[in-house]
Short mmCIF file of C-alpha atoms and ligand atoms in Angstrom, two decimals:
data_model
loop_
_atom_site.label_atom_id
_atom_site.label_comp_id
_atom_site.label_asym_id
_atom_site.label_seq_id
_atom_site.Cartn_x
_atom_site.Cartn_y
_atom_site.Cartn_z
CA UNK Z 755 87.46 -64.90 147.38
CA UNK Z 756 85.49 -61.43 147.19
CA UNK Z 757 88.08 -58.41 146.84
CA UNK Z 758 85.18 -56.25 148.45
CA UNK Z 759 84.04 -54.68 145.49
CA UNK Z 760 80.28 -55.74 144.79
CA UNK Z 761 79.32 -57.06 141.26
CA UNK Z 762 76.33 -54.83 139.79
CA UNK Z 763 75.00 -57.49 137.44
CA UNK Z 764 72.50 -56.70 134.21
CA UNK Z 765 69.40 -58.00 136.49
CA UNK Z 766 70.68 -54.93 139.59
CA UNK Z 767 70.85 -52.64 136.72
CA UNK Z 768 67.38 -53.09 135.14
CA UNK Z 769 65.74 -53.36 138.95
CA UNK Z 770 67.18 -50.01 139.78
CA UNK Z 771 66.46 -48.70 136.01
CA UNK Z 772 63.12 -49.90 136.87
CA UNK Z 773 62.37 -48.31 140.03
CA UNK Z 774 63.83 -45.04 138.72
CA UNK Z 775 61.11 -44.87 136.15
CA UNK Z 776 57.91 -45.86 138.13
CA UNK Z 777 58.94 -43.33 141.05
CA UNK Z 778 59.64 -40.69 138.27
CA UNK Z 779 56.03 -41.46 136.77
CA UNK Z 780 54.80 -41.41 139.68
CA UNK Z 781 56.04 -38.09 140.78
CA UNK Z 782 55.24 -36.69 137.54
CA UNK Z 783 51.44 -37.64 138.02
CA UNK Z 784 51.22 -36.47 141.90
CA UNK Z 785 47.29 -34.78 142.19
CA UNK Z 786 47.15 -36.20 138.87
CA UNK Z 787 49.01 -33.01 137.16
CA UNK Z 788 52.15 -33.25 135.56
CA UNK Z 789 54.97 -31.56 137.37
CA UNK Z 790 57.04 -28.76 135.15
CA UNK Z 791 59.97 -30.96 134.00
CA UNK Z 792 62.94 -28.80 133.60
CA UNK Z 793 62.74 -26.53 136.66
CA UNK Z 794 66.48 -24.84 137.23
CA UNK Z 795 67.11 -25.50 140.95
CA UNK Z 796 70.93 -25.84 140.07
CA UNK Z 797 73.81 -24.48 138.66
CA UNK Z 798 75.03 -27.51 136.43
CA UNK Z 799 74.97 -31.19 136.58
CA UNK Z 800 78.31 -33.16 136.79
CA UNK Z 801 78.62 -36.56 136.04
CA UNK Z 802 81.14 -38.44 138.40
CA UNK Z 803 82.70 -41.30 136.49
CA UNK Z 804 83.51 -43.63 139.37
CA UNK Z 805 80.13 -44.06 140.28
CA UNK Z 806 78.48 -43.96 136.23
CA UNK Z 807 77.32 -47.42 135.12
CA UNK Z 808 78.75 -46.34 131.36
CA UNK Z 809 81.69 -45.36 132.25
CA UNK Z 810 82.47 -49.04 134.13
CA UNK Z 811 81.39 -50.60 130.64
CA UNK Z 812 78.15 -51.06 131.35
CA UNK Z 813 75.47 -49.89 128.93
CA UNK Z 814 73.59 -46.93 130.02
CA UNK Z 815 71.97 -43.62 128.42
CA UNK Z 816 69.14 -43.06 130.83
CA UNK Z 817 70.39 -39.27 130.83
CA UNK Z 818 71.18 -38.38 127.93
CA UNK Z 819 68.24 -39.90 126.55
CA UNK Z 820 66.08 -38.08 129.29
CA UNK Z 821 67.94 -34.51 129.61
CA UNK Z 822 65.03 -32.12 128.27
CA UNK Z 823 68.43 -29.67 127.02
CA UNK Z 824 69.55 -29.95 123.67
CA UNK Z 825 73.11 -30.71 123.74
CA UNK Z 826 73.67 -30.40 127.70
CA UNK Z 827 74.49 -34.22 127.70
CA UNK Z 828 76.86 -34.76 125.00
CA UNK Z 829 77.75 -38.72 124.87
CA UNK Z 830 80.90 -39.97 122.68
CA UNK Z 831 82.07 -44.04 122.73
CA UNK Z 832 79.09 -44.67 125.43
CA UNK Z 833 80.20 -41.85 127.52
CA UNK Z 834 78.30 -39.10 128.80
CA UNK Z 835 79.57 -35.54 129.60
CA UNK Z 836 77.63 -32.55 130.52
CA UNK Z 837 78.31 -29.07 128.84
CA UNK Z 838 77.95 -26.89 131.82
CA UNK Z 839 77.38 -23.94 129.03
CA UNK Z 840 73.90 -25.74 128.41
CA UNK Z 841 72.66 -27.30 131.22
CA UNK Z 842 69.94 -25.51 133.42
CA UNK Z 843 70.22 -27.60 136.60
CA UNK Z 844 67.09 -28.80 136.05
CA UNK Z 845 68.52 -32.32 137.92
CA UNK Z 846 65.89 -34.35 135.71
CA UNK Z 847 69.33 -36.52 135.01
CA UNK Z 848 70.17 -37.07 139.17
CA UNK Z 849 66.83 -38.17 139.34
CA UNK Z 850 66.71 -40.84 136.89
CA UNK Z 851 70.46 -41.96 137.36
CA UNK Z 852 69.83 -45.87 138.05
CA UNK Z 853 73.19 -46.43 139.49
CA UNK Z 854 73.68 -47.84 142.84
CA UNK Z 855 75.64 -44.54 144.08
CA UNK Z 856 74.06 -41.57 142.28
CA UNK Z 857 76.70 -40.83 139.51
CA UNK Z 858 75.53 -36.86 138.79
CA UNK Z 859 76.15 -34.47 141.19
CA UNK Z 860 74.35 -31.26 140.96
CA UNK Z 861 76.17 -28.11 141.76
CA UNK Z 862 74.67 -24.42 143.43
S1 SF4 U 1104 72.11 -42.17 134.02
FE1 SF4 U 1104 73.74 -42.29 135.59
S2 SF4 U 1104 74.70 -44.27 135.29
FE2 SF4 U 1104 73.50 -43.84 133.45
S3 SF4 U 1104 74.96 -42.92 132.02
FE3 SF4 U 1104 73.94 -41.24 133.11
S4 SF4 U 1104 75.28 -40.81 134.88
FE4 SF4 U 1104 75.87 -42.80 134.07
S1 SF4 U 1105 70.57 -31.01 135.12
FE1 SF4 U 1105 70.83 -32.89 133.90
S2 SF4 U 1105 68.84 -33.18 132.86
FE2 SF4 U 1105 68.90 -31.05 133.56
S3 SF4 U 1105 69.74 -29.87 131.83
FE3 SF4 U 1105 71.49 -30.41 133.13
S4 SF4 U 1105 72.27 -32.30 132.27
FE4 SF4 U 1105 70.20 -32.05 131.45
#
C-alpha cells in the first residue's frame, strides 16, 4: 500500500536532469548569442532541504558543479549549502535544479 509519498526513481532523476540541460542550452543559444550567465537578479540563493534530491540520499551536484561563484555553493558529505556572503543571485542554480519541486529558493 502507497503511504502517499511518490518514489523519484534514478530513471525520474536523469529525465528531469535531462530536460534541465537541453532547455538551459537552449536558452543560452536564443538568436544564436549566448545569454550573460551570472546576471544578479537576486539577493541570495537558498537551498531548501526537503525538496533537494542530495539531501534525500540521492546523488546530485548539478549546482554546485554549475554555480559560476567560487565558493557560493560549498558541498560537505554530498550536501550542498550556499554562503549567502558569496552568492550574487545570479539563480543559474534554480534554473538547473532537476528536482521535482524546485529545491533553491531565490531571495530579493
Ligand atoms: S541541483 Fe537541486 S536537487 Fe541537486 S543538489 Fe542542488 S539543490 Fe539539490
Ligand atoms: S544564485 Fe546559485 S548559481 Fe548563482 S551565485 Fe548564488 S548559488 Fe551560485
Amino acid at each position: 500500500m502507497s503511504d502517499g509519498k511518490r518514489q523519484f526513481s534514478r530513471r525520474d532523476f536523469f529525465s528531469n536532469f535531462l530536460k534541465h540541460v537541453r532547455e538551459d542550452a537552449e536558452q543560452r543559444t536564443e538568436g544564436g548569442r549566448d545569454r550573460p550567465s551570472a546576471e544578479p537578479k537576486y539577493r541570495t540563493a537558498v537551498i531548501q532541504g526537503r525538496y533537494c534530491l542530495a539531501y534525500q540520499n540521492n546523488f546530485c551536484s548539478v549546482c554546485s558543479e554549475r554555480c559560476p561563484e567560487e565558493g557560493a555553493i560549498v558541498t560537505e558529505r554530498g550536501i550542498p549549502r550556499v554562503d549567502a556572503d558569496a552568492c550574487t543571485g545570479c539563480g543559474i542554480c534554480h534554473d538547473l535544479c532537476p528536482a521535482p519541486r524546485n529545491a533553491i529558493l531565490l531571495l530579493d
